[in-house]
């Protein structure tokens, strides 16, 4: 597998639009060509090498055989891995907004925290975040009626507000807590939140949301206790405001306790 | 400038595909000229396109833009050396409207509905639309003053009000939308037929339409009344359409044109008692147009995919929002109208949409005289205007229609007559529907043709009419019509090889109609009271001032016979 390493020594000021840092774009290029790729910082057009230190295997390869490793504080580097379809992008540090948006395949690993709009409108592939994610993870952009349609997002920390807004497919798993309105306007995706969820599933019509604990909206109807994977859950159906058939499961304790 | 060797279509002057040169001098077509030579050997040449009904400026456009950030993403194009950045697909930004019309070879576009009170905003947006010549029709159909004059049968005062309203709005013609219904909506209801009285006003839509048509002719306006029927968009509404047209049969036109232009006929050619037995009645409507000569129509063809519906027919938009489970904007426009905006998606597998699609094409193909039919999508209600080449290729090719029908819900075959229609239009008919007829219908004497003295608005396409067969090569027709090889506007090359190369400011047309001073004084004294009692703004702040139109073109009309200028 070809590895390309991109280090960010120090970055202050205006965020960088780095949508071209993706295996689909970089795989077929030599290190020199990669250095000369254009990126925008605000209204300034720069070469990738003006901001980053680039090294790695010199020979071009296919995207699926390419691993891009990013190091440093990339919290002001936006759109890493946008529209990627194969290969691996590993971020050792924090990632900026819109990481992995419109992603179709491959893997995006973020060892630190992810910014807002993580995996927005993604269609396939896998995103793993070791830390926390910002608002609108897996959501649709402003006004869109469909957010994430496929693939998987795993957030090992907490997620911000509007997790999986307008989710149309795929799976989101959050090990920690979710902010306000996770899974709102869910159209058929799956969200599993191990910690607390605040007002999940508003305007949801299809799909399912599972939460360790939750403040449930009054527009959900409780249908009793069900058992899932050795745990008992309260099952709700809603959002009734939308005549929704979405399912909301809130853990009520372990069997046998 | 000389355009050499093109295959020219200029049906208004009896030229149907002849190889000839066209000379341009001082922005007009001339007998001869020097200067730049454009080589158009074998290429399709025609007058610049004229869109007689399109929603391109005004508050409802901005409402649509604000409601639809998703739409903005669908049409982003970066800045070029000449062009400012474009956004949007169904509700593009102002610049994009001008550039996209020019790329299609269109050089004139008329905004179809502006209430007088909102006219300033409309002109602010029109000013920002580059290249094309434009104008705006003014709404009168649910206006309190209009309804009062009609109730009192005072056509003198009504004529004065219409003339004053056109001047106040710097408007071009009389637009009527769901007459009476707009004001009925202010009281939470609608009118259900042309003889259903408007609540609190004691007049019927039939009376409003007839009075405005009579006044329109009394004022000798260049355009006829421009009518959006009652019950638009409802199953079974074709009877309302015919009933309304019958009302106007005996009115004498004051100019060489129709007495009524029907807006987006497709939305008013519906049969059935509800959405379940919804069917096309286009053949009945087309028959009516074939047998009479007082009316013209534009299609309002739908295009599959996203649209944004926007109209002064507010009760219709309420129904749309409920059916489509969509965002809904509703607006009350003081004493003049109400309006609404609702995003929409037309789907191939949706039975109603499939039949609507067929109805537009049926109307065009079953109406024998192309001079009576203008091609529009009622942009952006039926879909964005950038899809005109798609419609052209459908009208020119039965094969293409058959291919399309295979992708639609099967009811298109049983509930419309489209599968049995063999007609395939030729270039002359297309040029009439997109250029000559809309110019004649709007009363634009210098547009839609290439006679000496006409505006030098010309489009040249990379299509060789002697070599391609539109009925087979429909893909080439669509591609060629989508990006003009050249668009020339007022003698200036604005598009070359499908790219905008210059963006001059177009003209804004409006009509200044004269009425006897005594009538105007009588009307104004009553109107002043309205402003004092009901309007949120003062009359002095109401009129569109000259400063709003940087490049006006004033058309004179009026009740007094006009003296020849020597």
XYZ file of N, CA, C and O in Angstrom, chain A residues 120-121 141-145 242, chain B residues 69-71 73 324-327:
64
model
N -21.102 14.816 6.050
C -22.401 15.325 5.597
C -22.722 14.738 4.220
O -21.856 14.658 3.356
N -23.956 14.297 4.071
C -24.460 13.732 2.804
C -23.581 12.589 2.290
O -23.457 12.384 1.084
N -26.964 19.321 4.119
C -26.600 20.731 4.201
C -27.870 21.574 4.266
O -28.974 21.072 4.104
N -27.735 22.856 4.443
C -28.882 23.762 4.621
C -29.947 23.542 3.551
O -29.650 23.664 2.368
N -31.140 23.235 3.969
C -32.242 23.133 3.020
C -32.386 21.770 2.375
O -33.428 21.464 1.813
N -31.354 20.936 2.426
C -31.455 19.625 1.762
C -32.428 18.731 2.516
O -32.508 18.770 3.732
N -33.140 17.909 1.767
C -34.113 17.008 2.380
C -33.505 15.640 2.618
O -34.176 14.734 3.077
N -45.732 14.188 12.407
C -45.517 13.923 10.983
C -46.175 12.612 10.556
O -45.823 12.075 9.505
N -32.097 27.201 0.191
C -30.635 27.175 0.113
C -30.152 25.948 -0.654
O -29.079 25.971 -1.252
N -30.959 24.893 -0.668
C -30.588 23.685 -1.419
C -30.552 23.967 -2.917
O -29.735 23.430 -3.652
N -31.447 24.841 -3.377
C -31.478 25.168 -4.804
C -30.244 25.961 -5.213
O -29.696 25.762 -6.287
N -27.305 25.641 -4.302
C -26.168 24.746 -4.543
C -26.255 24.067 -5.907
O -25.261 23.574 -6.421
N -48.039 18.497 -1.313
C -46.630 18.124 -1.437
C -45.922 17.994 -0.101
O -44.784 17.600 -0.053
N -46.613 18.331 0.991
C -46.005 18.307 2.315
C -44.691 19.105 2.264
O -43.618 18.606 2.549
N -44.816 20.346 1.833
C -43.655 21.152 1.514
C -43.616 22.418 2.355
O -44.593 22.799 2.969
N -42.482 23.079 2.282
C -42.366 24.427 2.857
C -43.369 25.332 2.139
O -43.613 25.155 0.951
